[in-house]
Amino acid sequence: MNIYIDTLGCAKNEYDSQMLAASLLERGCELTDAPDNADIIIVNTCGFIEDAKRESINRILELADAAGKNDNSCDAGIRLVVTGCLAEKYHEDLEKELPEVDMFFGVNDYDNLPDILMREESVKDRVGSCLDDLRYRKRVIPEGSHYAYLKIAEGCDNACSFCAIPSIRGPFRSKRIEDCVREAKDMADKGIRELILIAQDTSQYGRDLYGEVRLSELLHKLCEIEDIEWIRLLYVYDNGITDELIETIKSEPKICNYIDMPIQHISDNVLKTMRRASRSASIKNTIDKLREEIPDVHIRTTILVGSPGETAEDIDELLSFIDEYKIDRLGAFAYSDEDGTPAYEMDSKNPQEVCESRRDSVMEHQRVVSMKLNEANVGKSFEVIVDEIIENDIYTGRTRYDAPEIDCEVTFSGPEGLKPGDIVNVMINNAYEYDLEGYVVD
């Protein structure tokens, strides 16, 4: 049986698809890169914001067409299965609107999906039936990959007013240290050199299992894996950046001096409405402490603008923060109403055009910041991991301060024969708003 898996959305979805692929291979299936050669097409969807929902639905329709399905002929030979966050949250509505789909499957029952598919059950809707037990799992890592994600926890106990993730993925639950290490060793054996830790809130790792946060303990054990060169932290809430975690980052050379810290906003008025645990002062104190203790630390963050009750004064405060604090990597999103969230029921909604205009203002300020920070790197040498070969002696890659697909890219010349995953020293000789150029030096 040939399986085609199409993944949309975040790194967590990518991880889930790799896990699902491994389970299907164990049952004798084969993976295919061509949907028209598949017996089963699986679409792993995202439903976090409106744009992601629209992209997911469009992709479902495209693949339904590729499978030869339509409203009048839903029994075509190729089965179409939709899973992921969109299916988890909207499966009842989607079942009515998308008769082309043979099965909707949620995010919390991946363990059962392979067996159901192998039995060719006629079940239409299998969503929210259980919460997967987080344990060691084999995964299919694409051949030639040199970086991979390690999901150390699932779900979320935070109650941010704009976010549906807790209702979609369930409560926060950690994977045991020994299982995380075993997965990481598997990845190292498959050629992975950069390990990227993910969860909804990595800073709370272990609290549910051990009664205390054990992220630092996990990091120390991961650093012992011989073939892993870089370890990167994503989704670390600022109120979870403790003295212990800072000391761990400082003391372990493999841990990149990079931290992804999604603060969402800086105005106390907005943070309170968002039901965030942090406030402006605590966020700034955390940034100041990180920069004092780790002088070359690079901070990535995400900002959400236009949420209910946000005022022009709140945006002015945010823009002043961006100008003053010069966050190294920053992305912004415009608020969109998500049914089932507390924010959906709130008054004082901002028109969508206002939300988008404010997002554009944030990114315009950040472009100036990013340009100046990148210009300051001209004439400096950085370790760069090779991501792609453009020509025989032209490559793209990233510094330790950049995560794949979302941060700065370095285009550089070097000797022929370099391959993805190689780490070289690159002298920067040109800078752009979000990219760098350079050449390999000894």
XYZ file of C-alpha atoms in Angstrom:
442
model
C 0.000 0.000 0.000
C 1.457 3.359 -1.068
C 1.037 6.333 1.254
C 1.442 10.008 0.386
C 1.706 12.420 3.346
C 1.344 16.166 2.833
C 2.261 18.316 5.834
C 1.213 21.905 6.455
C 1.894 24.226 9.380
C 4.503 24.148 12.094
C 7.415 21.930 13.049
C 5.155 20.011 15.438
C 3.073 18.843 12.479
C 6.237 17.851 10.642
C 7.244 15.775 13.644
C 3.824 14.089 13.799
C 3.960 13.226 10.095
C 7.406 11.663 10.482
C 6.141 9.566 13.387
C 3.060 8.482 11.429
C 5.191 7.573 8.418
C 7.380 5.307 10.546
C 4.328 3.502 11.951
C 2.975 2.922 8.457
C 6.315 1.608 7.203
C 6.390 -0.871 10.081
C 3.060 -2.215 8.823
C 4.427 -2.881 5.361
C 3.363 0.311 3.620
C 5.548 2.303 1.274
C 5.843 6.076 1.080
C 5.483 7.872 -2.224
C 6.268 11.427 -3.300
C 3.478 11.453 -5.882
C -0.150 11.693 -4.720
C -1.434 10.127 -7.946
C 0.620 7.005 -7.152
C -0.849 6.650 -3.661
C -3.473 4.321 -2.304
C -3.965 6.651 0.645
C -3.366 10.411 0.770
C -2.946 11.891 4.248
C -3.128 15.666 4.702
C -1.732 16.901 8.022
C -3.385 20.298 8.401
C -2.862 23.487 10.380
C -5.732 25.455 11.898
C -3.999 27.993 14.097
C -4.956 31.178 12.227
C -7.299 32.046 9.383
C -4.611 32.039 6.673
C -3.479 28.573 7.781
C -7.043 27.255 7.670
C -7.527 28.605 4.158
C -4.246 27.091 2.984
C -5.188 23.714 4.489
C -8.623 23.617 2.857
C -7.189 24.623 -0.522
C -4.612 21.859 -0.274
C -7.274 19.285 0.649
C -9.246 20.259 -2.444
C -6.130 20.091 -4.636
C -5.322 16.599 -3.415
C -8.932 15.497 -3.721
C -8.720 16.512 -7.353
C -5.427 14.651 -7.738
C -7.120 11.583 -6.262
C -9.926 11.804 -8.826
C -12.576 12.607 -6.242
C -15.517 14.949 -6.491
C -18.839 15.555 -4.784
C -20.601 12.966 -6.910
C -17.964 10.282 -6.725
C -16.547 9.956 -3.240
C -15.740 6.261 -3.538
C -12.707 6.667 -5.783
C -9.936 4.139 -5.308
C -7.599 6.512 -3.518
C -8.613 7.218 0.071
C -8.214 10.784 1.338
C -7.529 11.204 5.060
C -7.362 14.588 6.775
C -5.674 14.940 10.139
C -3.959 17.694 12.144
C -5.266 20.726 13.996
C -7.889 21.719 11.426
C -9.428 18.245 11.507
C -9.315 18.151 15.298
C -11.176 21.430 15.704
C -13.549 21.554 12.732
C -14.148 17.939 11.756
C -17.941 18.144 12.074
C -18.185 21.162 9.785
C -15.589 19.813 7.373
C -17.380 16.486 7.086
C -20.415 18.331 5.749
C -18.461 20.630 3.462
C -15.875 18.182 2.129
C -17.568 14.906 1.116
C -14.422 14.137 -0.887
C -12.652 13.255 2.372
C -12.912 9.626 3.475
C -11.789 10.143 7.071
C -11.106 12.943 9.508
C -8.576 12.101 12.182
C -7.509 14.244 15.152
C -4.089 15.032 16.564
C -4.475 12.983 19.738
C -4.954 9.514 18.316
C -2.068 8.958 15.933
C -1.280 5.617 17.545
C -4.504 4.113 16.199
C -4.527 5.608 12.691
C -2.158 3.071 11.041
C -4.174 0.086 12.283
C -7.445 1.696 11.193
C -6.053 2.352 7.729
C -4.718 -1.191 7.439
C -8.109 -2.629 8.413
C -9.759 -0.311 5.899
C -12.426 0.613 8.416
C -15.322 2.627 7.086
C -15.226 5.010 10.041
C -15.630 8.583 8.810
C -14.705 10.550 11.911
C -12.093 9.534 14.474
C -11.310 12.718 16.356
C -10.445 13.252 20.011
C -10.828 9.615 20.938
C -7.781 9.558 23.184
C -4.614 11.399 24.102
C -1.487 9.804 22.691
C 0.968 8.585 25.282
C 4.208 10.530 24.822
C 6.921 7.947 24.625
C 9.820 6.926 22.399
C 8.742 6.697 18.786
C 10.546 5.891 15.589
C 10.331 8.521 12.881
C 11.081 8.788 9.187
C 13.769 11.421 8.771
C 14.059 12.514 5.122
C 17.221 11.163 3.543
C 20.058 13.669 3.604
C 18.590 15.730 6.443
C 21.110 17.376 8.739
C 18.694 19.001 11.183
C 15.561 17.649 12.816
C 13.022 18.527 15.474
C 12.644 16.735 18.782
C 9.228 17.134 20.371
C 9.774 16.982 24.120
C 6.202 17.720 25.193
C 2.696 18.010 23.817
C -0.303 20.165 24.689
C -0.441 23.337 26.744
C -1.675 24.451 30.165
C -1.421 28.157 29.396
C -4.745 29.860 28.842
C -3.922 32.641 26.384
C -7.170 34.249 25.277
C -6.345 34.163 21.554
C -5.125 30.568 21.318
C -7.056 27.356 20.630
C -4.083 25.015 21.060
C -5.054 23.751 24.569
C -8.474 22.749 23.265
C -6.924 21.097 20.212
C -3.877 19.311 21.589
C -4.912 18.841 25.194
C -3.094 19.506 28.467
C 0.678 19.849 28.740
C 2.398 16.487 29.004
C 6.116 15.792 28.799
C 8.016 12.930 27.229
C 10.354 11.136 29.612
C 14.013 12.100 29.514
C 15.144 8.621 28.513
C 12.723 8.566 25.576
C 13.840 12.001 24.377
C 17.484 10.903 24.527
C 16.731 7.677 22.682
C 14.990 9.579 19.892
C 17.872 12.037 19.671
C 20.369 9.180 19.378
C 18.307 7.716 16.549
C 18.484 11.067 14.773
C 22.231 11.315 15.291
C 22.640 7.827 13.822
C 20.755 9.033 10.733
C 23.128 11.944 10.170
C 21.375 14.710 12.082
C 23.832 17.318 13.352
C 21.438 20.034 14.536
C 18.767 19.123 17.079
C 15.878 21.559 17.533
C 13.746 21.165 20.661
C 10.046 21.948 20.325
C 6.885 21.900 22.438
C 4.068 24.353 23.027
C 6.119 25.653 25.971
C 9.528 24.002 26.262
C 10.344 25.963 29.423
C 7.847 23.825 31.396
C 9.400 20.522 30.355
C 9.154 17.842 33.040
C 6.925 19.664 35.508
C 4.008 17.282 34.959
C 6.152 14.113 35.109
C 8.679 14.947 37.786
C 7.009 17.654 39.838
C 9.666 20.150 38.730
C 11.080 21.595 35.522
C 13.891 19.424 34.155
C 14.760 21.130 30.904
C 18.347 21.733 31.975
C 18.816 18.085 32.912
C 17.488 17.020 29.530
C 19.761 19.476 27.723
C 22.858 18.192 29.526
C 22.028 14.605 28.521
C 21.384 15.583 24.901
C 24.740 17.356 24.800
C 26.409 14.026 25.585
C 25.324 12.577 22.226
C 28.538 12.536 20.251
C 27.386 13.313 16.700
C 25.016 16.146 17.610
C 26.851 19.441 17.013
C 24.189 22.103 17.627
C 21.153 22.127 19.927
C 18.546 24.851 19.514
C 15.653 25.868 21.776
C 12.296 26.971 20.368
C 9.101 28.116 22.127
C 10.625 29.072 25.478
C 8.324 31.379 27.449
C 10.147 34.251 29.110
C 8.830 33.410 32.587
C 10.453 29.989 32.246
C 13.934 31.314 31.488
C 15.506 30.613 34.856
C 19.016 31.149 36.192
C 19.538 27.400 35.834
C 18.565 27.425 32.163
C 20.800 30.423 31.434
C 23.721 28.703 33.144
C 23.065 25.545 31.137
C 23.167 27.455 27.861
C 26.371 29.195 28.940
C 28.107 26.003 30.060
C 27.265 23.714 27.133
C 29.102 24.598 23.898
C 26.672 22.581 21.791
C 23.690 24.697 22.820
C 23.324 27.599 20.431
C 23.272 31.045 22.035
C 19.846 31.479 20.508
C 16.466 31.361 22.180
C 13.009 31.565 20.708
C 10.876 33.488 23.212
C 7.347 34.273 21.953
C 6.347 37.345 23.967
C 3.298 38.301 21.783
C 3.261 41.939 22.953
C 4.888 44.428 25.327
C 1.917 46.524 26.469
C 0.573 45.494 29.866
C -2.904 46.390 28.687
C -2.675 43.875 25.854
C -0.770 41.236 27.812
C -3.461 41.298 30.479
C -6.234 40.940 27.897
C -4.279 38.121 26.275
C -4.129 36.416 29.689
C -0.374 36.114 29.475
C 1.535 35.403 32.665
C 4.190 37.999 31.807
C 4.144 41.761 31.903
C 6.257 44.389 30.197
C 8.729 44.704 33.080
C 9.267 40.949 33.412
C 9.818 40.549 29.663
C 12.368 43.365 29.575
C 14.106 42.033 32.696
C 14.431 38.600 31.074
C 15.900 40.083 27.891
C 18.308 42.244 29.876
C 19.429 39.277 31.954
C 19.942 37.050 28.922
C 22.069 39.691 27.238
C 24.064 40.355 30.373
C 24.804 36.679 31.055
C 25.210 35.598 27.407
C 26.505 38.669 25.538
C 26.167 37.169 22.058
C 22.713 35.660 22.642
C 20.277 36.110 19.765
C 16.605 36.309 20.654
C 13.752 35.418 18.336
C 10.200 36.401 19.171
C 6.732 36.595 17.689
C 4.272 39.453 18.072
C 0.487 39.349 17.739
C -1.097 42.704 16.918
C -4.691 43.821 16.669
C -6.143 41.658 19.438
C -9.343 42.872 21.157
C -8.847 46.034 23.179
C -5.469 46.894 21.644
C -5.187 50.653 21.162
C -3.038 52.949 19.056
C -1.129 53.780 22.262
C -0.391 50.086 22.770
C 1.081 49.889 19.273
C 3.179 52.989 19.882
C 4.577 51.327 22.995
C 5.332 48.172 21.022
C 7.080 50.075 18.238
C 9.190 51.982 20.771
C 10.160 48.655 22.344
C 11.225 47.258 18.965
C 13.326 50.337 18.248
C 14.940 50.342 21.691
C 15.485 46.636 22.373
C 16.452 45.660 18.827
C 15.304 42.064 18.989
C 17.494 40.028 16.648
C 14.719 38.032 14.968
C 11.095 39.129 15.095
C 7.965 38.110 13.242
C 4.462 39.566 13.507
C 0.966 38.250 12.911
C -2.339 40.051 12.587
C -5.036 38.913 14.997
C -7.786 36.753 13.552
C -10.918 35.643 15.388
C -10.693 31.985 16.408
C -13.991 30.523 17.560
C -13.781 28.659 20.832
C -11.193 31.021 22.308
C -11.942 33.592 25.037
C -10.896 36.417 22.694
C -13.627 35.391 20.265
C -16.244 36.504 22.805
C -14.527 39.780 23.707
C -15.711 43.253 22.760
C -13.581 46.090 21.356
C -12.555 44.150 18.259
C -10.250 45.913 15.814
C -11.203 45.845 12.117
C -9.113 43.393 10.120
C -7.577 46.177 8.032
C -6.390 47.839 11.257
C -4.846 44.569 12.448
C -3.001 44.141 9.174
C -1.856 47.765 9.087
C -0.417 47.434 12.582
C 1.342 44.219 11.624
C 2.893 46.005 8.647
C 4.064 48.842 10.907
C 5.720 46.383 13.260
C 7.530 44.657 10.409
C 8.632 47.967 8.895
C 10.286 48.926 12.187
C 11.831 45.462 12.445
C 13.235 45.702 8.918
C 15.218 48.752 9.981
C 16.451 46.964 13.109
C 17.369 43.815 11.202
C 19.244 45.757 8.528
C 21.381 47.557 11.102
C 22.103 44.352 13.022
C 23.085 42.534 9.841
C 25.278 45.409 8.658
C 27.161 45.160 11.959
C 28.133 41.591 11.001
C 30.054 42.645 7.896
C 33.731 41.911 8.435
C 33.044 39.233 11.046
C 33.476 35.483 10.775
C 30.780 33.017 11.879
C 30.335 29.277 12.036
C 27.795 28.376 9.351
C 26.064 25.065 8.771
C 25.576 24.203 5.108
C 21.892 23.820 4.198
C 21.906 23.681 0.416
C 24.271 23.508 -2.554
C 23.325 26.216 -5.077
C 26.168 25.631 -7.532
C 29.443 23.752 -7.351
C 31.023 26.302 -5.044
C 28.020 28.394 -3.929
C 26.051 27.413 -0.858
C 23.368 28.604 1.526
C 23.427 28.003 5.248
C 22.819 29.473 8.682
C 24.809 30.715 11.631
C 24.302 29.391 15.143
C 21.962 32.345 15.623
C 19.435 31.307 12.998
C 16.798 28.597 12.936
C 15.950 26.911 9.625
C 13.227 28.367 7.404
C 12.395 31.321 9.673
C 15.633 33.251 10.264
C 18.517 34.772 8.320
C 20.146 32.812 5.541
C 23.807 33.066 4.559
C 24.772 32.687 0.902
C 28.492 32.030 0.555
C 31.225 30.786 -1.729
C 33.540 28.006 -0.700
C 35.487 24.986 -1.872
C 33.687 22.401 -3.971
C 32.585 19.275 -2.166
C 30.864 20.754 0.854
C 27.633 18.967 1.730
C 24.576 19.792 3.850
C 25.449 19.474 7.522
C 29.067 20.526 7.129
C 30.047 23.402 9.419
C 32.481 25.994 8.059
C 33.752 29.435 9.007
C 32.320 32.170 6.806
C 33.503 35.774 6.553
C 30.543 38.110 6.008
C 31.120 40.704 3.287
C 27.584 41.845 2.496
C 24.337 42.323 4.381
C 20.660 42.657 3.541
C 17.559 43.098 5.658
C 17.166 39.413 6.420
C 20.127 37.716 4.733
C 23.918 37.747 4.641
C 26.618 36.977 2.092
C 30.179 35.807 2.587
C 32.951 33.361 1.764
C 34.622 30.468 3.528
C 37.794 31.209 5.467
C 40.200 28.912 7.280
